[in-house]
mmCIF file of C-alpha atoms in Angstrom:
data_model
loop_
_atom_site.group_PDB
_atom_site.id
_atom_site.type_symbol
_atom_site.label_atom_id
_atom_site.label_comp_id
_atom_site.label_asym_id
_atom_site.label_seq_id
_atom_site.Cartn_x
_atom_site.Cartn_y
_atom_site.Cartn_z
ATOM 1 C CA MET A 18 -93.940 191.309 -31.706
ATOM 2 C CA THR A 19 -94.044 189.686 -35.134
ATOM 3 C CA THR A 20 -91.107 188.679 -37.402
ATOM 4 C CA ASP A 21 -93.040 190.539 -41.205
ATOM 5 C CA TYR A 22 -91.186 193.269 -41.424
ATOM 6 C CA SER A 23 -88.969 195.059 -43.943
ATOM 7 C CA PHE A 24 -86.169 197.806 -44.401
ATOM 8 C CA VAL A 25 -86.417 201.281 -47.241
ATOM 9 C CA LYS A 26 -83.780 203.475 -48.290
ATOM 10 C CA SER A 27 -84.616 207.354 -47.041
ATOM 11 C CA GLN A 28 -83.891 210.446 -49.127
ATOM 12 C CA MET A 29 -80.736 210.763 -47.192
ATOM 13 C CA GLY A 30 -79.894 206.780 -47.777
ATOM 14 C CA THR A 31 -80.081 205.764 -44.560
ATOM 15 C CA ASP A 32 -82.018 202.229 -43.297
ATOM 16 C CA LEU A 33 -85.525 202.660 -42.617
ATOM 17 C CA LEU A 34 -87.763 199.732 -40.924
ATOM 18 C CA VAL A 35 -91.258 198.927 -42.423
ATOM 19 C CA CYS A 36 -93.553 197.342 -40.186
ATOM 20 C CA GLY A 37 -97.762 196.805 -40.255
ATOM 21 C CA GLY A 38 -98.120 199.699 -42.601
ATOM 22 C CA TYR A 39 -96.103 202.293 -40.723
ATOM 23 C CA THR A 40 -92.526 203.226 -41.077
ATOM 24 C CA PHE A 41 -90.101 203.999 -38.594
ATOM 25 C CA GLY A 42 -86.172 205.915 -38.703
ATOM 26 C CA LYS A 43 -82.982 204.296 -35.895
ATOM 27 C CA GLU A 44 -83.416 206.307 -33.037
ATOM 28 C CA LYS A 45 -80.361 204.538 -30.925
ATOM 29 C CA GLN A 46 -79.041 201.298 -30.515
ATOM 30 C CA VAL A 47 -78.697 199.793 -27.378
ATOM 31 C CA GLU A 48 -76.426 196.168 -26.376
ATOM 32 C CA GLY A 49 -78.664 193.327 -28.538
ATOM 33 C CA LYS A 50 -81.618 196.183 -29.495
ATOM 34 C CA SER A 51 -82.684 198.459 -31.602
ATOM 35 C CA PHE A 52 -84.952 201.489 -31.265
ATOM 36 C CA TRP A 53 -86.614 203.034 -33.526
ATOM 37 C CA LYS A 54 -88.798 206.089 -33.506
ATOM 38 C CA CYS A 55 -92.259 207.104 -36.386
ATOM 39 C CA THR A 56 -91.049 208.911 -39.396
ATOM 40 C CA PHE A 57 -94.125 211.504 -38.709
ATOM 41 C CA TYR A 58 -92.015 212.145 -34.833
ATOM 42 C CA ASN A 59 -91.405 215.863 -36.466
ATOM 43 C CA SER A 60 -95.212 215.891 -39.326
ATOM 44 C CA ARG A 61 -97.725 218.428 -38.648
ATOM 45 C CA LYS A 62 -101.181 216.710 -38.696
ATOM 46 C CA LYS A 63 -102.496 219.509 -41.002
ATOM 47 C CA LYS A 64 -100.272 222.476 -43.563
ATOM 48 C CA ASP A 65 -101.692 225.042 -41.682
ATOM 49 C CA ASP A 66 -100.780 223.549 -37.823
ATOM 50 C CA ILE A 67 -97.606 225.706 -36.568
ATOM 51 C CA ALA A 68 -95.956 223.405 -34.378
ATOM 52 C CA PRO A 69 -95.468 220.106 -35.126
ATOM 53 C CA ILE A 70 -97.516 217.015 -33.482
ATOM 54 C CA LYS A 71 -94.564 214.028 -31.999
ATOM 55 C CA CYS A 72 -96.125 211.230 -33.095
ATOM 56 C CA LYS A 73 -96.106 208.662 -30.516
ATOM 57 C CA GLY A 74 -95.466 205.239 -32.237
ATOM 58 C CA ARG A 75 -92.173 202.708 -31.987
ATOM 59 C CA ALA A 76 -90.324 199.654 -32.888
ATOM 60 C CA VAL A 77 -88.470 197.822 -31.086
ATOM 61 C CA MET A 78 -85.838 195.084 -32.568
ATOM 62 C CA THR A 79 -84.303 192.468 -30.675
ATOM 63 C CA ASP A 80 -82.901 189.592 -32.429
ATOM 64 C CA SER A 81 -85.135 188.682 -36.012
ATOM 65 C CA THR A 82 -88.224 190.602 -34.017
ATOM 66 C CA VAL A 83 -90.342 193.341 -33.968
ATOM 67 C CA THR A 84 -92.308 195.039 -31.218
ATOM 68 C CA LEU A 85 -94.523 197.975 -31.946
ATOM 69 C CA THR A 86 -95.353 200.624 -29.128
ATOM 70 C CA GLY A 87 -96.776 203.502 -28.934
ATOM 71 C CA HIS A 88 -99.983 205.433 -30.676
ATOM 72 C CA HIS A 89 -99.681 206.900 -33.996
ATOM 73 C CA PHE A 90 -101.722 209.934 -34.545
ATOM 74 C CA HIS A 91 -102.364 208.331 -37.723
ATOM 75 C CA SER A 92 -103.353 205.937 -40.495
ATOM 76 C CA PRO A 93 -100.602 203.216 -41.743
ATOM 77 C CA ASP A 94 -100.023 203.150 -45.647
ATOM 78 C CA PHE A 95 -99.103 200.282 -46.794
ATOM 79 C CA THR A 96 -98.058 201.951 -50.013
ATOM 80 C CA ASP A 97 -95.236 203.507 -48.972
ATOM 81 C CA GLU A 98 -92.989 200.842 -48.286
ATOM 82 C CA LEU A 99 -93.424 200.083 -52.103
ATOM 83 C CA SER A 100 -92.949 204.392 -53.028
ATOM 84 C CA ARG A 101 -89.659 204.563 -51.020
ATOM 85 C CA ASN A 102 -89.105 201.590 -53.051
ATOM 86 C CA ALA A 103 -89.699 203.228 -56.333
ATOM 87 C CA ASN A 104 -88.093 206.059 -55.609
ATOM 88 C CA ASN A 105 -84.483 204.276 -54.667
ATOM 89 C CA GLU A 106 -84.835 202.627 -57.621
ATOM 90 C CA VAL A 107 -84.384 205.686 -60.004
ATOM 91 C CA VAL A 108 -81.629 206.117 -57.333
ATOM 92 C CA ARG A 109 -79.642 203.144 -58.257
ATOM 93 C CA LEU A 110 -80.483 203.549 -61.875
ATOM 94 C CA ALA A 111 -79.296 207.414 -62.289
ATOM 95 C CA LYS A 112 -75.630 205.450 -60.326
ATOM 96 C CA GLU A 113 -75.706 203.114 -61.954
ATOM 97 C CA THR A 114 -76.331 204.156 -65.949
ATOM 98 C CA ARG A 115 -76.082 206.195 -68.505
ATOM 99 C CA ASP A 116 -80.143 206.744 -69.147
ATOM 100 C CA ALA A 117 -81.962 209.617 -70.122
ATOM 101 C CA PRO A 118 -83.577 210.561 -67.310
ATOM 102 C CA ARG A 119 -86.540 210.104 -68.604
ATOM 103 C CA ASN A 120 -86.549 207.288 -69.577
ATOM 104 C CA ILE A 121 -85.361 205.732 -66.337
ATOM 105 C CA VAL A 122 -88.596 207.798 -64.469
ATOM 106 C CA MET A 123 -90.393 206.318 -67.028
ATOM 107 C CA ALA A 124 -88.903 202.634 -66.662
ATOM 108 C CA VAL A 125 -89.267 202.641 -63.317
ATOM 109 C CA ALA A 126 -93.315 204.352 -63.102
ATOM 110 C CA GLY A 127 -93.687 201.184 -65.235
ATOM 111 C CA SER A 128 -93.931 198.834 -63.354
ATOM 112 C CA VAL A 129 -95.617 199.805 -60.339
ATOM 113 C CA SER A 130 -99.065 199.737 -60.411
ATOM 114 C CA VAL A 131 -101.674 202.357 -60.478
ATOM 115 C CA LEU A 132 -102.943 201.576 -56.770
ATOM 116 C CA HIS A 133 -99.629 202.826 -55.283
ATOM 117 C CA ALA A 134 -98.313 205.128 -58.218
ATOM 118 C CA SER A 135 -99.773 208.201 -56.458
ATOM 119 C CA GLY A 136 -97.096 207.587 -53.655
ATOM 120 C CA ILE A 137 -93.575 208.410 -55.918
ATOM 121 C CA ARG A 138 -92.550 211.528 -56.801
ATOM 122 C CA LYS A 139 -93.531 213.765 -59.493
ATOM 123 C CA THR A 140 -92.419 213.248 -63.120
ATOM 124 C CA GLY A 141 -90.824 216.950 -62.558
ATOM 125 C CA ASN A 142 -89.061 215.699 -58.831
ATOM 126 C CA LEU A 143 -87.768 212.567 -60.537
ATOM 127 C CA LYS A 144 -85.691 214.180 -63.075
ATOM 128 C CA LYS A 145 -83.804 216.149 -60.165
ATOM 129 C CA LEU A 146 -83.154 213.259 -58.860
ATOM 130 C CA VAL A 147 -81.422 211.864 -60.902
ATOM 131 C CA GLN A 148 -79.720 214.722 -62.491
ATOM 132 C CA ARG A 149 -78.584 215.163 -58.303
ATOM 133 C CA GLN A 150 -76.907 211.711 -58.314
ATOM 134 C CA ARG A 151 -75.119 212.374 -61.421
ATOM 135 C CA LYS A 152 -74.249 215.958 -60.432
ATOM 136 C CA GLY A 153 -70.363 215.932 -59.894
ATOM 137 C CA LYS A 154 -69.759 211.967 -60.070
ATOM 138 C CA VAL A 155 -68.893 211.768 -64.149
ATOM 139 C CA ALA A 156 -65.101 212.151 -64.786
ATOM 140 C CA MET A 157 -63.801 214.721 -67.063
ATOM 141 C CA PRO A 158 -61.611 213.665 -70.262
ATOM 142 C CA LYS A 159 -58.081 214.929 -70.241
ATOM 143 C CA THR A 160 -58.243 214.758 -74.002
ATOM 144 C CA LEU A 161 -60.985 214.164 -77.409
ATOM 145 C CA GLU A 162 -59.932 210.265 -77.293
ATOM 146 C CA GLU A 163 -60.867 210.328 -73.949
ATOM 147 C CA LEU A 164 -64.721 211.746 -74.677
ATOM 148 C CA ILE A 165 -66.895 209.718 -74.885
ATOM 149 C CA LEU A 166 -70.831 210.830 -75.790
ATOM 150 C CA THR A 167 -74.180 208.825 -74.877
ATOM 151 C CA ASN A 168 -77.363 210.656 -74.942
ATOM 152 C CA GLY A 169 -77.824 209.813 -71.596
ATOM 153 C CA ASP A 170 -75.102 212.306 -70.775
ATOM 154 C CA CYS A 171 -76.585 214.942 -72.762
ATOM 155 C CA VAL A 172 -79.858 215.906 -71.579
ATOM 156 C CA THR A 173 -81.407 219.385 -70.780
ATOM 157 C CA SER A 174 -83.077 220.197 -67.776
ATOM 158 C CA GLY A 175 -85.910 219.823 -68.800
ATOM 159 C CA GLY A 176 -85.361 215.706 -70.180
ATOM 160 C CA GLU A 177 -84.595 216.492 -73.518
ATOM 161 C CA ASP A 178 -82.169 214.789 -75.638
ATOM 162 C CA MET A 179 -79.780 216.997 -77.269
ATOM 163 C CA LEU A 180 -76.649 214.920 -78.073
ATOM 164 C CA LEU A 181 -77.803 215.315 -82.053
ATOM 165 C CA TYR A 182 -74.529 214.112 -84.006
ATOM 166 C CA ASP A 183 -71.001 213.102 -82.717
ATOM 167 C CA SER A 184 -68.032 212.474 -85.280
ATOM 168 C CA GLY A 185 -66.611 210.555 -82.831
ATOM 169 C CA PRO A 186 -63.128 209.892 -80.486
ATOM 170 C CA GLY A 187 -60.186 211.754 -82.258
ATOM 171 C CA ARG A 188 -58.501 215.242 -83.281
ATOM 172 C CA ASN A 189 -60.800 216.255 -85.924
ATOM 173 C CA ARG A 190 -63.903 216.764 -83.579
ATOM 174 C CA THR A 191 -67.181 217.825 -84.477
ATOM 175 C CA VAL A 192 -70.005 217.440 -81.690
ATOM 176 C CA ILE A 193 -73.839 219.286 -82.361
ATOM 177 C CA PHE A 194 -76.114 220.021 -79.604
ATOM 178 C CA ALA A 195 -79.934 220.495 -80.699
ATOM 179 C CA THR A 196 -82.936 219.763 -79.503
ATOM 180 C CA ILE A 197 -86.553 219.016 -81.191
ATOM 181 C CA SER A 198 -87.476 221.902 -80.101
ATOM 182 C CA ASN A 199 -85.157 223.751 -80.890
ATOM 183 C CA LEU A 200 -85.421 222.362 -84.255
ATOM 184 C CA GLU A 201 -88.851 222.710 -85.139
ATOM 185 C CA PHE A 202 -88.406 226.296 -83.249
ATOM 186 C CA LEU A 203 -85.526 227.244 -85.806
ATOM 187 C CA ALA A 204 -87.502 225.213 -88.670
ATOM 188 C CA LEU A 205 -90.555 228.198 -87.624
ATOM 189 C CA ASN A 206 -88.364 230.693 -88.407
ATOM 190 C CA THR A 207 -87.013 232.149 -91.930
ATOM 191 C CA THR A 208 -84.220 234.278 -90.164
ATOM 192 C CA TRP A 209 -80.830 232.707 -88.896
ATOM 193 C CA VAL A 210 -78.406 233.655 -87.827
ATOM 194 C CA VAL A 211 -74.670 232.234 -87.585
ATOM 195 C CA ASP A 212 -72.073 232.683 -85.288
ATOM 196 C CA GLY A 213 -68.536 231.274 -84.959
ATOM 197 C CA THR A 214 -65.828 232.210 -82.394
ATOM 198 C CA PHE A 215 -62.660 230.465 -80.696
ATOM 199 C CA LYS A 216 -62.686 232.285 -77.581
ATOM 200 C CA VAL A 217 -65.160 230.357 -74.867
ATOM 201 C CA CYS A 218 -64.462 226.384 -76.414
ATOM 202 C CA PRO A 219 -64.643 224.133 -72.878
ATOM 203 C CA GLY A 220 -61.681 222.469 -71.224
ATOM 204 C CA ILE A 221 -60.467 219.721 -73.986
ATOM 205 C CA PHE A 222 -61.973 221.909 -77.016
ATOM 206 C CA SER A 223 -60.060 225.257 -76.279
ATOM 207 C CA ALA A 224 -57.389 224.088 -77.699
ATOM 208 C CA SER A 225 -58.102 224.161 -81.472
ATOM 209 C CA GLY A 226 -61.695 224.355 -81.478
ATOM 210 C CA GLN A 227 -64.664 226.493 -82.131
ATOM 211 C CA LEU A 228 -67.657 226.952 -81.135
ATOM 212 C CA TYR A 229 -70.219 227.852 -84.111
ATOM 213 C CA THR A 230 -73.673 228.639 -83.400
ATOM 214 C CA ILE A 231 -77.204 228.879 -85.158
ATOM 215 C CA GLN A 232 -79.468 231.325 -84.098
ATOM 216 C CA ALA A 233 -83.398 231.741 -84.914
ATOM 217 C CA ALA A 234 -84.013 235.642 -85.201
ATOM 218 C CA LYS A 235 -87.153 237.029 -84.123
ATOM 219 C CA HIS A 236 -89.004 240.196 -82.782
ATOM 220 C CA ARG A 237 -85.647 241.421 -83.269
ATOM 221 C CA THR A 238 -83.681 238.877 -80.826
ATOM 222 C CA THR A 239 -81.905 235.809 -81.592
ATOM 223 C CA PHE A 240 -82.230 232.609 -79.747
ATOM 224 C CA PRO A 241 -79.654 229.935 -79.912
ATOM 225 C CA ALA A 242 -81.208 226.296 -81.334
ATOM 226 C CA VAL A 243 -77.867 224.626 -82.619
ATOM 227 C CA TYR A 244 -74.297 224.436 -81.003
ATOM 228 C CA MET A 245 -71.180 222.776 -82.980
ATOM 229 C CA LEU A 246 -68.188 222.161 -81.510
ATOM 230 C CA MET A 247 -65.267 221.336 -84.236
ATOM 231 C CA THR A 248 -61.497 220.928 -83.907
ATOM 232 C CA GLY A 249 -58.223 221.258 -86.603
ATOM 233 C CA GLY A 250 -59.181 219.773 -89.661
ATOM 234 C CA ALA A 251 -62.852 220.026 -88.629
ATOM 235 C CA ARG A 252 -63.486 223.678 -88.358
ATOM 236 C CA ALA A 253 -66.600 225.610 -90.244
#
């Protein structure tokens, strides 16, 4: 029986109990007691094992004390709590800030010691986690005056900032998108192709807007490198 325990969040946002180097998911609540089973309950000892081995480790919480029962087939992992907290911090920052995914990942990774860093997801997976948390949760502006862009809002799937220029809120608006790598690619090519269209402007730009692109020509193919959205008097 012990009072030395803590709680962390799972990837799905549910509470996990951490005690003695083991992590438990809640199984059921009966009157004043809560019953927890090891998160390795359905895990395999080895990657090539076909059938899962059910870890028999359990925890029973009564009031403010925890009693550990059963036998774990695996060793305790005292870094799991710190690793999960780091991943949860990424989720929190993704929801509460508009920082670029790579900046969030760097900030969280910088706060974790080398000893515990191995338990954190790979950088690429953390960036995808940020993007999933933000997907569909940003309110779409209805007018150009409501459109406020930051580098945190304009990031490629690879984590590169792509907001190069924004003339600011107003009816005559110019927004330019390009990554540093795209500009470097453009600079290496001597043949450029420019094109403008009024037909594919998105949303609030569609009424009076123009999409203007600068493309690099290479091997008889053009590669878009710069995108410009312009409205009204700002048209090219």
